[in-house]
Amino acid sequence: MAKIIGSVMTSHVPAIGGAMAKKRQDEPYWKPFFDGFVPVRRWLAEAKPDVAVVFYNDHGLNFFLDKMPTFSVGAAPEYRNADEGWGIPTLPPYAGDQDLSWHVIESLIENEFDVTTCQEMLVDHAFTLPLELLWPGRKCPVRTVPICINTVQFPLPSAARCLKLGQAVGRAIETWEQDARVLILGTGGLSHQLDGERAGFINKSFDLEFMDRLAAEPEWATRYSILDLVELTGTQGVELVMWLAARGALLGKVNEAHRNYHVPISNTASGLMLFENRA
Ligand code: DHB
Ligand code: FE
């Protein structure tokens, strides 16, 4: 049977791609951010996942405002990246795992999550950059299953619904008959707002409380509506629902193995957490 070994939650700011391409990791601006990933990579080298299930939000590369599924799951043999206009290098395709994709899709629909299935799917910076941070130099060794949650076009799914989606995905993975080691990723957040009068808004005290409570008490954040979360964390800070989905997928005993928090990276409070999942 498949085993969920843990999860990594991280921000996904496009400028990270430029910093990696220009080898700026050791510059004072970037070092506190990139250094956060060293213990995660050490853990991954030991934990050796076979597959990564990635909760993230597409920002207009695959889905645009005209057609916006609330929840969607990739079921493609591979996932291509493309130019989003950020001026960052386009990355080579990522391998899919169609067997796991269809198993998750069937299980979700049976459990009343009526997801959109995507047999073709472009993956944007929110998918590619976290994988590049975990396995730099285009060396991603895992097969992937992308799961998109809409945080771009209102109305958005509630934090409670995203946590439940993650739990349903976790139950699906645990009933997959393959002997695979599965890593869960959740990418987005933490607090940031890119547009309007509050552009540049960051809420450090909320972010830290969210991180403090995520392992033992993920339900804490579900007390807030999406509009509350926009107010508390910024219009793009709502991406933190990906962290809730990823946390939800860990159904065992959860241990926080590492965290980092650094303000700002571009306009974003960048957060990173690593959770181990024990049976
Ligand atoms: C930034 C953050 C994001 O989450 C994103 O998707 C795009 C840009 C930023 O802070 O620049
Ligand atoms: Fe984003």
PDB file of C-alpha atoms and ligand atoms in Angstrom:
ATOM      1  CA  MET A   1       0.000   0.000   0.000  1.00  0.00           C
ATOM      2  CA  ALA A   2       1.076   3.596  -0.531  1.00  0.00           C
ATOM      3  CA  LYS A   3       2.490   5.501   2.414  1.00  0.00           C
ATOM      4  CA  ILE A   4       2.268   9.267   2.970  1.00  0.00           C
ATOM      5  CA  ILE A   5       5.658  10.192   4.419  1.00  0.00           C
ATOM      6  CA  GLY A   6       5.079  13.877   5.103  1.00  0.00           C
ATOM      7  CA  SER A   7       4.461  17.270   3.627  1.00  0.00           C
ATOM      8  CA  VAL A   8       6.276  20.436   2.687  1.00  0.00           C
ATOM      9  CA  MET A   9       4.443  23.743   2.656  1.00  0.00           C
ATOM     10  CA  THR A  10       6.130  26.713   0.998  1.00  0.00           C
ATOM     11  CA  SER A  11       5.591  30.073  -0.685  1.00  0.00           C
ATOM     12  CA  HIS A  12       6.001  30.168  -4.479  1.00  0.00           C
ATOM     13  CA  VAL A  13       7.094  33.715  -5.427  1.00  0.00           C
ATOM     14  CA  PRO A  14       8.167  33.914  -9.141  1.00  0.00           C
ATOM     15  CA  ALA A  15      11.289  35.974  -8.282  1.00  0.00           C
ATOM     16  CA  ILE A  16      12.728  32.768  -6.739  1.00  0.00           C
ATOM     17  CA  GLY A  17      13.061  31.422 -10.289  1.00  0.00           C
ATOM     18  CA  GLY A  18      15.076  34.474 -11.342  1.00  0.00           C
ATOM     19  CA  ALA A  19      17.301  34.227  -8.253  1.00  0.00           C
ATOM     20  CA  MET A  20      18.046  30.556  -8.976  1.00  0.00           C
ATOM     21  CA  ALA A  21      18.760  31.228 -12.664  1.00  0.00           C
ATOM     22  CA  LYS A  22      21.143  34.056 -11.755  1.00  0.00           C
ATOM     23  CA  LYS A  23      22.727  32.043  -8.875  1.00  0.00           C
ATOM     24  CA  ARG A  24      21.875  34.685  -6.280  1.00  0.00           C
ATOM     25  CA  GLN A  25      21.167  32.207  -3.465  1.00  0.00           C
ATOM     26  CA  ASP A  26      24.060  33.456  -1.325  1.00  0.00           C
ATOM     27  CA  GLU A  27      23.324  37.165  -1.700  1.00  0.00           C
ATOM     28  CA  PRO A  28      22.147  38.810   1.559  1.00  0.00           C
ATOM     29  CA  TYR A  29      18.610  39.352   0.237  1.00  0.00           C
ATOM     30  CA  TRP A  30      18.136  35.698  -0.724  1.00  0.00           C
ATOM     31  CA  LYS A  31      20.281  33.716   1.729  1.00  0.00           C
ATOM     32  CA  PRO A  32      17.789  33.641   4.646  1.00  0.00           C
ATOM     33  CA  PHE A  33      15.186  32.265   2.231  1.00  0.00           C
ATOM     34  CA  PHE A  34      17.264  29.637   0.416  1.00  0.00           C
ATOM     35  CA  ASP A  35      19.033  28.471   3.604  1.00  0.00           C
ATOM     36  CA  GLY A  36      15.625  27.414   4.914  1.00  0.00           C
ATOM     37  CA  PHE A  37      15.513  24.606   2.349  1.00  0.00           C
ATOM     38  CA  VAL A  38      18.799  22.912   3.318  1.00  0.00           C
ATOM     39  CA  PRO A  39      17.283  20.773   6.133  1.00  0.00           C
ATOM     40  CA  VAL A  40      14.303  19.906   3.912  1.00  0.00           C
ATOM     41  CA  ARG A  41      16.601  18.605   1.174  1.00  0.00           C
ATOM     42  CA  ARG A  42      18.547  16.593   3.751  1.00  0.00           C
ATOM     43  CA  TRP A  43      15.279  15.051   4.962  1.00  0.00           C
ATOM     44  CA  LEU A  44      14.193  14.266   1.385  1.00  0.00           C
ATOM     45  CA  ALA A  45      17.493  12.529   0.625  1.00  0.00           C
ATOM     46  CA  GLU A  46      16.681  10.099   3.470  1.00  0.00           C
ATOM     47  CA  ALA A  47      12.916   9.910   2.990  1.00  0.00           C
ATOM     48  CA  LYS A  48      13.171   9.167  -0.755  1.00  0.00           C
ATOM     49  CA  PRO A  49       9.629   9.854  -1.972  1.00  0.00           C
ATOM     50  CA  ASP A  50       8.481   8.268  -5.248  1.00  0.00           C
ATOM     51  CA  VAL A  51       5.566  10.590  -5.958  1.00  0.00           C
ATOM     52  CA  ALA A  52       4.615  14.158  -4.995  1.00  0.00           C
ATOM     53  CA  VAL A  53       0.988  15.266  -4.806  1.00  0.00           C
ATOM     54  CA  VAL A  54       1.067  19.048  -5.184  1.00  0.00           C
ATOM     55  CA  PHE A  55      -1.702  21.366  -3.960  1.00  0.00           C
ATOM     56  CA  TYR A  56      -1.249  24.760  -5.608  1.00  0.00           C
ATOM     57  CA  ASN A  57      -3.147  27.488  -7.406  1.00  0.00           C
ATOM     58  CA  ASP A  58      -2.798  28.214 -11.083  1.00  0.00           C
ATOM     59  CA  HIS A  59      -2.379  31.972 -11.765  1.00  0.00           C
ATOM     60  CA  GLY A  60      -3.758  32.158 -15.308  1.00  0.00           C
ATOM     61  CA  LEU A  61      -1.427  29.847 -17.235  1.00  0.00           C
ATOM     62  CA  ASN A  62      -3.679  26.775 -17.460  1.00  0.00           C
ATOM     63  CA  PHE A  63      -7.027  28.209 -16.343  1.00  0.00           C
ATOM     64  CA  PHE A  64      -8.113  31.745 -17.085  1.00  0.00           C
ATOM     65  CA  LEU A  65     -10.974  33.814 -15.734  1.00  0.00           C
ATOM     66  CA  ASP A  66     -13.370  32.564 -18.433  1.00  0.00           C
ATOM     67  CA  LYS A  67     -13.244  28.955 -17.146  1.00  0.00           C
ATOM     68  CA  MET A  68     -12.216  28.437 -13.543  1.00  0.00           C
ATOM     69  CA  PRO A  69     -12.719  25.086 -11.796  1.00  0.00           C
ATOM     70  CA  THR A  70     -12.799  25.273  -8.007  1.00  0.00           C
ATOM     71  CA  PHE A  71     -10.863  22.006  -7.629  1.00  0.00           C
ATOM     72  CA  SER A  72      -9.022  20.229 -10.439  1.00  0.00           C
ATOM     73  CA  VAL A  73      -6.725  17.217 -10.609  1.00  0.00           C
ATOM     74  CA  GLY A  74      -4.117  16.486 -13.280  1.00  0.00           C
ATOM     75  CA  ALA A  75      -4.235  13.087 -14.969  1.00  0.00           C
ATOM     76  CA  ALA A  76      -1.611  13.594 -17.656  1.00  0.00           C
ATOM     77  CA  PRO A  77       1.504  11.546 -18.495  1.00  0.00           C
ATOM     78  CA  GLU A  78       3.566  14.727 -18.121  1.00  0.00           C
ATOM     79  CA  TYR A  79       3.093  18.377 -17.196  1.00  0.00           C
ATOM     80  CA  ARG A  80       4.645  21.170 -19.204  1.00  0.00           C
ATOM     81  CA  ASN A  81       5.591  24.618 -17.973  1.00  0.00           C
ATOM     82  CA  ALA A  82       5.328  27.715 -20.199  1.00  0.00           C
ATOM     83  CA  ASP A  83       6.212  31.404 -20.156  1.00  0.00           C
ATOM     84  CA  GLU A  84       3.975  33.316 -17.726  1.00  0.00           C
ATOM     85  CA  GLY A  85       5.557  36.691 -18.445  1.00  0.00           C
ATOM     86  CA  TRP A  86       7.609  36.877 -15.234  1.00  0.00           C
ATOM     87  CA  GLY A  87      10.904  36.723 -17.140  1.00  0.00           C
ATOM     88  CA  ILE A  88      11.945  33.471 -15.469  1.00  0.00           C
ATOM     89  CA  PRO A  89      13.318  30.417 -17.292  1.00  0.00           C
ATOM     90  CA  THR A  90      10.769  27.871 -18.471  1.00  0.00           C
ATOM     91  CA  LEU A  91      11.401  24.478 -16.899  1.00  0.00           C
ATOM     92  CA  PRO A  92      11.312  21.067 -18.625  1.00  0.00           C
ATOM     93  CA  PRO A  93       8.221  18.825 -18.205  1.00  0.00           C
ATOM     94  CA  TYR A  94       7.472  16.936 -14.991  1.00  0.00           C
ATOM     95  CA  ALA A  95       6.497  13.252 -15.065  1.00  0.00           C
ATOM     96  CA  GLY A  96       2.913  12.430 -14.079  1.00  0.00           C
ATOM     97  CA  ASP A  97       1.567   9.338 -12.337  1.00  0.00           C
ATOM     98  CA  GLN A  98      -1.648   8.590 -14.145  1.00  0.00           C
ATOM     99  CA  ASP A  99      -2.472   5.563 -12.011  1.00  0.00           C
ATOM    100  CA  LEU A 100      -2.415   7.629  -8.816  1.00  0.00           C
ATOM    101  CA  SER A 101      -4.195  10.530 -10.532  1.00  0.00           C
ATOM    102  CA  TRP A 102      -7.147   8.379 -11.565  1.00  0.00           C
ATOM    103  CA  HIS A 103      -7.243   6.622  -8.211  1.00  0.00           C
ATOM    104  CA  VAL A 104      -7.443  10.016  -6.446  1.00  0.00           C
ATOM    105  CA  ILE A 105     -10.029  11.343  -8.918  1.00  0.00           C
ATOM    106  CA  GLU A 106     -12.268   8.277  -8.562  1.00  0.00           C
ATOM    107  CA  SER A 107     -12.017   8.365  -4.788  1.00  0.00           C
ATOM    108  CA  LEU A 108     -12.723  12.126  -4.604  1.00  0.00           C
ATOM    109  CA  ILE A 109     -15.790  11.936  -6.825  1.00  0.00           C
ATOM    110  CA  GLU A 110     -17.082   8.957  -4.857  1.00  0.00           C
ATOM    111  CA  ASN A 111     -16.687  11.151  -1.769  1.00  0.00           C
ATOM    112  CA  GLU A 112     -18.624  14.078  -3.263  1.00  0.00           C
ATOM    113  CA  PHE A 113     -15.694  16.255  -4.353  1.00  0.00           C
ATOM    114  CA  ASP A 114     -16.725  16.775  -7.984  1.00  0.00           C
ATOM    115  CA  VAL A 115     -13.328  17.742  -9.370  1.00  0.00           C
ATOM    116  CA  THR A 116     -12.415  18.737 -12.904  1.00  0.00           C
ATOM    117  CA  THR A 117     -10.111  16.142 -14.487  1.00  0.00           C
ATOM    118  CA  CYS A 118      -7.280  17.455 -16.638  1.00  0.00           C
ATOM    119  CA  GLN A 119      -5.638  15.075 -19.092  1.00  0.00           C
ATOM    120  CA  GLU A 120      -3.607  18.023 -20.330  1.00  0.00           C
ATOM    121  CA  MET A 121      -2.375  20.636 -17.906  1.00  0.00           C
ATOM    122  CA  LEU A 122       0.236  23.387 -18.011  1.00  0.00           C
ATOM    123  CA  VAL A 123       1.898  23.937 -14.636  1.00  0.00           C
ATOM    124  CA  ASP A 124       2.938  27.417 -13.527  1.00  0.00           C
ATOM    125  CA  HIS A 125       5.491  28.822 -11.049  1.00  0.00           C
ATOM    126  CA  ALA A 126       3.408  27.634  -8.087  1.00  0.00           C
ATOM    127  CA  PHE A 127       4.109  24.030  -9.130  1.00  0.00           C
ATOM    128  CA  THR A 128       7.574  24.243 -10.710  1.00  0.00           C
ATOM    129  CA  LEU A 129       9.442  26.510  -8.263  1.00  0.00           C
ATOM    130  CA  PRO A 130       8.725  24.509  -5.090  1.00  0.00           C
ATOM    131  CA  LEU A 131       9.900  21.322  -6.863  1.00  0.00           C
ATOM    132  CA  GLU A 132      13.003  23.178  -8.041  1.00  0.00           C
ATOM    133  CA  LEU A 133      13.650  24.353  -4.467  1.00  0.00           C
ATOM    134  CA  LEU A 134      13.398  20.772  -3.183  1.00  0.00           C
ATOM    135  CA  TRP A 135      15.499  19.276  -6.015  1.00  0.00           C
ATOM    136  CA  PRO A 136      17.565  22.088  -7.582  1.00  0.00           C
ATOM    137  CA  GLY A 137      19.088  21.887 -11.059  1.00  0.00           C
ATOM    138  CA  ARG A 138      16.054  20.275 -12.730  1.00  0.00           C
ATOM    139  CA  LYS A 139      16.691  17.000 -10.908  1.00  0.00           C
ATOM    140  CA  CYS A 140      13.154  16.335  -9.676  1.00  0.00           C
ATOM    141  CA  PRO A 141      13.169  12.532  -9.106  1.00  0.00           C
ATOM    142  CA  VAL A 142       9.475  12.078  -8.317  1.00  0.00           C
ATOM    143  CA  ARG A 143       6.377  11.496 -10.400  1.00  0.00           C
ATOM    144  CA  THR A 144       3.760  14.159  -9.763  1.00  0.00           C
ATOM    145  CA  VAL A 145       0.016  14.666  -9.345  1.00  0.00           C
ATOM    146  CA  PRO A 146      -1.044  18.341  -9.518  1.00  0.00           C
ATOM    147  CA  ILE A 147      -4.166  19.397  -7.604  1.00  0.00           C
ATOM    148  CA  CYS A 148      -5.318  22.969  -8.204  1.00  0.00           C
ATOM    149  CA  ILE A 149      -7.469  24.978  -5.831  1.00  0.00           C
ATOM    150  CA  ASN A 150      -8.910  28.206  -7.210  1.00  0.00           C
ATOM    151  CA  THR A 151      -7.706  31.218  -5.225  1.00  0.00           C
ATOM    152  CA  VAL A 152      -7.810  33.619  -8.175  1.00  0.00           C
ATOM    153  CA  GLN A 153     -11.428  34.093  -9.325  1.00  0.00           C
ATOM    154  CA  PHE A 154     -14.147  34.622  -6.688  1.00  0.00           C
ATOM    155  CA  PRO A 155     -16.021  32.820  -5.238  1.00  0.00           C
ATOM    156  CA  LEU A 156     -13.250  30.754  -3.604  1.00  0.00           C
ATOM    157  CA  PRO A 157     -13.708  27.517  -1.641  1.00  0.00           C
ATOM    158  CA  SER A 158     -13.652  27.985   2.133  1.00  0.00           C
ATOM    159  CA  ALA A 159     -10.683  27.089   4.315  1.00  0.00           C
ATOM    160  CA  ALA A 160     -12.816  24.341   5.897  1.00  0.00           C
ATOM    161  CA  ARG A 161     -13.600  22.852   2.479  1.00  0.00           C
ATOM    162  CA  CYS A 162      -9.913  22.910   1.491  1.00  0.00           C
ATOM    163  CA  LEU A 163      -8.940  21.103   4.700  1.00  0.00           C
ATOM    164  CA  LYS A 164     -11.610  18.462   3.949  1.00  0.00           C
ATOM    165  CA  LEU A 165     -10.364  18.134   0.365  1.00  0.00           C
ATOM    166  CA  GLY A 166      -6.892  17.425   1.732  1.00  0.00           C
ATOM    167  CA  GLN A 167      -8.271  14.803   4.125  1.00  0.00           C
ATOM    168  CA  ALA A 168     -10.134  13.123   1.250  1.00  0.00           C
ATOM    169  CA  VAL A 169      -6.949  13.125  -0.850  1.00  0.00           C
ATOM    170  CA  GLY A 170      -5.045  11.603   2.079  1.00  0.00           C
ATOM    171  CA  ARG A 171      -7.620   8.803   2.420  1.00  0.00           C
ATOM    172  CA  ALA A 172      -7.445   8.182  -1.335  1.00  0.00           C
ATOM    173  CA  ILE A 173      -3.647   7.908  -1.322  1.00  0.00           C
ATOM    174  CA  GLU A 174      -3.677   5.534   1.649  1.00  0.00           C
ATOM    175  CA  THR A 175      -5.933   3.151  -0.289  1.00  0.00           C
ATOM    176  CA  TRP A 176      -3.739   3.146  -3.419  1.00  0.00           C
ATOM    177  CA  GLU A 177      -2.412  -0.385  -3.734  1.00  0.00           C
ATOM    178  CA  GLN A 178       1.038   0.570  -5.036  1.00  0.00           C
ATOM    179  CA  ASP A 179       3.969   0.432  -2.592  1.00  0.00           C
ATOM    180  CA  ALA A 180       4.896   4.057  -3.183  1.00  0.00           C
ATOM    181  CA  ARG A 181       6.228   6.681  -0.786  1.00  0.00           C
ATOM    182  CA  VAL A 182       4.142   9.795  -1.275  1.00  0.00           C
ATOM    183  CA  LEU A 183       5.127  13.367  -0.409  1.00  0.00           C
ATOM    184  CA  ILE A 184       2.479  16.080  -0.173  1.00  0.00           C
ATOM    185  CA  LEU A 185       3.255  19.666  -1.165  1.00  0.00           C
ATOM    186  CA  GLY A 186       1.171  22.748  -0.464  1.00  0.00           C
ATOM    187  CA  THR A 187       2.353  25.934  -2.184  1.00  0.00           C
ATOM    188  CA  GLY A 188       1.206  29.533  -1.755  1.00  0.00           C
ATOM    189  CA  GLY A 189       1.011  32.272   0.856  1.00  0.00           C
ATOM    190  CA  LEU A 190       1.829  33.282   3.380  1.00  0.00           C
ATOM    191  CA  SER A 191       0.440  36.814   3.788  1.00  0.00           C
ATOM    192  CA  HIS A 192       0.759  38.988   0.688  1.00  0.00           C
ATOM    193  CA  GLN A 193      -1.221  41.377  -1.438  1.00  0.00           C
ATOM    194  CA  LEU A 194      -0.035  42.307  -4.918  1.00  0.00           C
ATOM    195  CA  ASP A 195      -2.740  44.743  -5.965  1.00  0.00           C
ATOM    196  CA  GLY A 196      -4.845  47.716  -4.850  1.00  0.00           C
ATOM    197  CA  GLU A 197      -4.434  50.131  -1.972  1.00  0.00           C
ATOM    198  CA  ARG A 198      -3.009  47.503   0.362  1.00  0.00           C
ATOM    199  CA  ALA A 199      -0.333  46.262  -2.101  1.00  0.00           C
ATOM    200  CA  GLY A 200       2.617  45.118  -0.016  1.00  0.00           C
ATOM    201  CA  PHE A 201       0.435  44.154   2.963  1.00  0.00           C
ATOM    202  CA  ILE A 202       1.964  41.503   5.248  1.00  0.00           C
ATOM    203  CA  ASN A 203       0.641  40.173   8.591  1.00  0.00           C
ATOM    204  CA  LYS A 204       3.479  38.526  10.470  1.00  0.00           C
ATOM    205  CA  SER A 205       1.571  37.837  13.680  1.00  0.00           C
ATOM    206  CA  PHE A 206      -1.214  36.024  11.817  1.00  0.00           C
ATOM    207  CA  ASP A 207       1.270  33.994   9.739  1.00  0.00           C
ATOM    208  CA  LEU A 208       3.166  32.881  12.834  1.00  0.00           C
ATOM    209  CA  GLU A 209       0.004  31.874  14.666  1.00  0.00           C
ATOM    210  CA  PHE A 210      -1.153  29.952  11.569  1.00  0.00           C
ATOM    211  CA  MET A 211       2.181  28.093  11.458  1.00  0.00           C
ATOM    212  CA  ASP A 212       2.155  27.468  15.215  1.00  0.00           C
ATOM    213  CA  ARG A 213      -1.275  25.853  15.062  1.00  0.00           C
ATOM    214  CA  LEU A 214      -1.036  23.971  11.767  1.00  0.00           C
ATOM    215  CA  ALA A 215       0.407  20.681  13.038  1.00  0.00           C
ATOM    216  CA  ALA A 216      -1.828  20.059  16.060  1.00  0.00           C
ATOM    217  CA  GLU A 217      -4.837  22.230  15.301  1.00  0.00           C
ATOM    218  CA  PRO A 218      -5.376  22.791  11.555  1.00  0.00           C
ATOM    219  CA  GLU A 219      -9.099  23.456  12.212  1.00  0.00           C
ATOM    220  CA  TRP A 220      -8.102  26.739  13.894  1.00  0.00           C
ATOM    221  CA  ALA A 221      -7.824  28.528  10.520  1.00  0.00           C
ATOM    222  CA  THR A 222     -11.218  27.222   9.374  1.00  0.00           C
ATOM    223  CA  ARG A 223     -12.955  29.618  11.787  1.00  0.00           C
ATOM    224  CA  TYR A 224     -12.174  32.348   9.229  1.00  0.00           C
ATOM    225  CA  SER A 225     -14.238  32.935   6.092  1.00  0.00           C
ATOM    226  CA  ILE A 226     -12.439  33.627   2.822  1.00  0.00           C
ATOM    227  CA  LEU A 227     -13.224  37.341   3.207  1.00  0.00           C
ATOM    228  CA  ASP A 228     -11.797  37.257   6.752  1.00  0.00           C
ATOM    229  CA  LEU A 229      -8.658  35.635   5.335  1.00  0.00           C
ATOM    230  CA  VAL A 230      -8.370  38.275   2.608  1.00  0.00           C
ATOM    231  CA  GLU A 231      -8.583  40.939   5.301  1.00  0.00           C
ATOM    232  CA  LEU A 232      -6.104  39.165   7.583  1.00  0.00           C
ATOM    233  CA  THR A 233      -3.570  37.938   5.024  1.00  0.00           C
ATOM    234  CA  GLY A 234      -4.119  39.931   1.801  1.00  0.00           C
ATOM    235  CA  THR A 235      -5.850  39.093  -1.483  1.00  0.00           C
ATOM    236  CA  GLN A 236      -3.120  36.609  -2.422  1.00  0.00           C
ATOM    237  CA  GLY A 237      -2.473  35.554   1.173  1.00  0.00           C
ATOM    238  CA  VAL A 238      -5.570  33.334   0.840  1.00  0.00           C
ATOM    239  CA  GLU A 239      -3.249  30.961  -0.991  1.00  0.00           C
ATOM    240  CA  LEU A 240      -2.533  29.615   2.493  1.00  0.00           C
ATOM    241  CA  VAL A 241      -5.529  27.294   1.984  1.00  0.00           C
ATOM    242  CA  MET A 242      -3.012  25.086   0.085  1.00  0.00           C
ATOM    243  CA  TRP A 243      -1.201  24.590   3.386  1.00  0.00           C
ATOM    244  CA  LEU A 244      -4.473  23.464   4.970  1.00  0.00           C
ATOM    245  CA  ALA A 245      -5.146  20.991   2.161  1.00  0.00           C
ATOM    246  CA  ALA A 246      -1.610  19.598   2.433  1.00  0.00           C
ATOM    247  CA  ARG A 247      -1.892  19.334   6.225  1.00  0.00           C
ATOM    248  CA  GLY A 248      -5.286  17.642   5.848  1.00  0.00           C
ATOM    249  CA  ALA A 249      -3.727  14.875   3.756  1.00  0.00           C
ATOM    250  CA  LEU A 250      -1.583  13.784   6.721  1.00  0.00           C
ATOM    251  CA  LEU A 251      -3.842  11.361   8.550  1.00  0.00           C
ATOM    252  CA  GLY A 252      -1.287   9.943  10.999  1.00  0.00           C
ATOM    253  CA  LYS A 253       0.706  11.431  13.839  1.00  0.00           C
ATOM    254  CA  VAL A 254       2.159  14.715  12.586  1.00  0.00           C
ATOM    255  CA  ASN A 255       5.544  15.987  13.693  1.00  0.00           C
ATOM    256  CA  GLU A 256       6.914  19.402  12.729  1.00  0.00           C
ATOM    257  CA  ALA A 257      10.469  18.664  11.570  1.00  0.00           C
ATOM    258  CA  HIS A 258      11.476  22.107  10.284  1.00  0.00           C
ATOM    259  CA  ARG A 259      10.239  25.627   9.588  1.00  0.00           C
ATOM    260  CA  ASN A 260      11.465  28.929   8.214  1.00  0.00           C
ATOM    261  CA  TYR A 261       9.775  32.332   7.958  1.00  0.00           C
ATOM    262  CA  HIS A 262      11.313  35.329   6.233  1.00  0.00           C
ATOM    263  CA  VAL A 263       9.844  38.740   5.333  1.00  0.00           C
ATOM    264  CA  PRO A 264       9.767  39.819   2.602  1.00  0.00           C
ATOM    265  CA  ILE A 265      10.587  37.937  -0.554  1.00  0.00           C
ATOM    266  CA  SER A 266       9.294  40.226  -3.277  1.00  0.00           C
ATOM    267  CA  ASN A 267       5.893  41.244  -1.830  1.00  0.00           C
ATOM    268  CA  THR A 268       5.397  38.048   0.141  1.00  0.00           C
ATOM    269  CA  ALA A 269       5.952  36.766   3.660  1.00  0.00           C
ATOM    270  CA  SER A 270       7.714  33.552   2.737  1.00  0.00           C
ATOM    271  CA  GLY A 271       7.011  30.558   4.911  1.00  0.00           C
ATOM    272  CA  LEU A 272       8.292  27.001   4.854  1.00  0.00           C
ATOM    273  CA  MET A 273       7.261  23.998   6.951  1.00  0.00           C
ATOM    274  CA  LEU A 274       8.165  20.316   6.888  1.00  0.00           C
ATOM    275  CA  PHE A 275       5.856  17.831   8.600  1.00  0.00           C
ATOM    276  CA  GLU A 276       6.563  14.145   9.065  1.00  0.00           C
ATOM    277  CA  ASN A 277       3.582  11.789   9.036  1.00  0.00           C
ATOM    278  CA  ARG A 278       3.826   8.713  11.251  1.00  0.00           C
ATOM    279  CA  ALA A 279       1.385   5.829  11.094  1.00  0.00           C
TER     280      ALA A 279
HETATM  281  C1  DHB B   1       4.327  37.089  -5.803  1.00  0.00           C
HETATM  282  C2  DHB B   1       3.762  36.119  -4.948  1.00  0.00           C
HETATM  283  C3  DHB B   1       2.955  35.106  -5.466  1.00  0.00           C
HETATM  284  O1  DHB B   1       2.349  34.152  -4.695  1.00  0.00           O
HETATM  285  C4  DHB B   1       2.709  35.021  -6.820  1.00  0.00           C
HETATM  286  O2  DHB B   1       1.969  33.985  -7.273  1.00  0.00           O
HETATM  287  C5  DHB B   1       3.226  35.988  -7.674  1.00  0.00           C
HETATM  288  C6  DHB B   1       4.041  37.024  -7.175  1.00  0.00           C
HETATM  289  C7  DHB B   1       5.222  38.166  -5.288  1.00  0.00           C
HETATM  290  O3  DHB B   1       5.311  38.396  -4.077  1.00  0.00           O
HETATM  291  O4  DHB B   1       5.901  38.800  -6.122  1.00  0.00           O
HETATM  292 FE    FE B   2       0.805  32.981  -5.916  1.00  0.00          FE
END
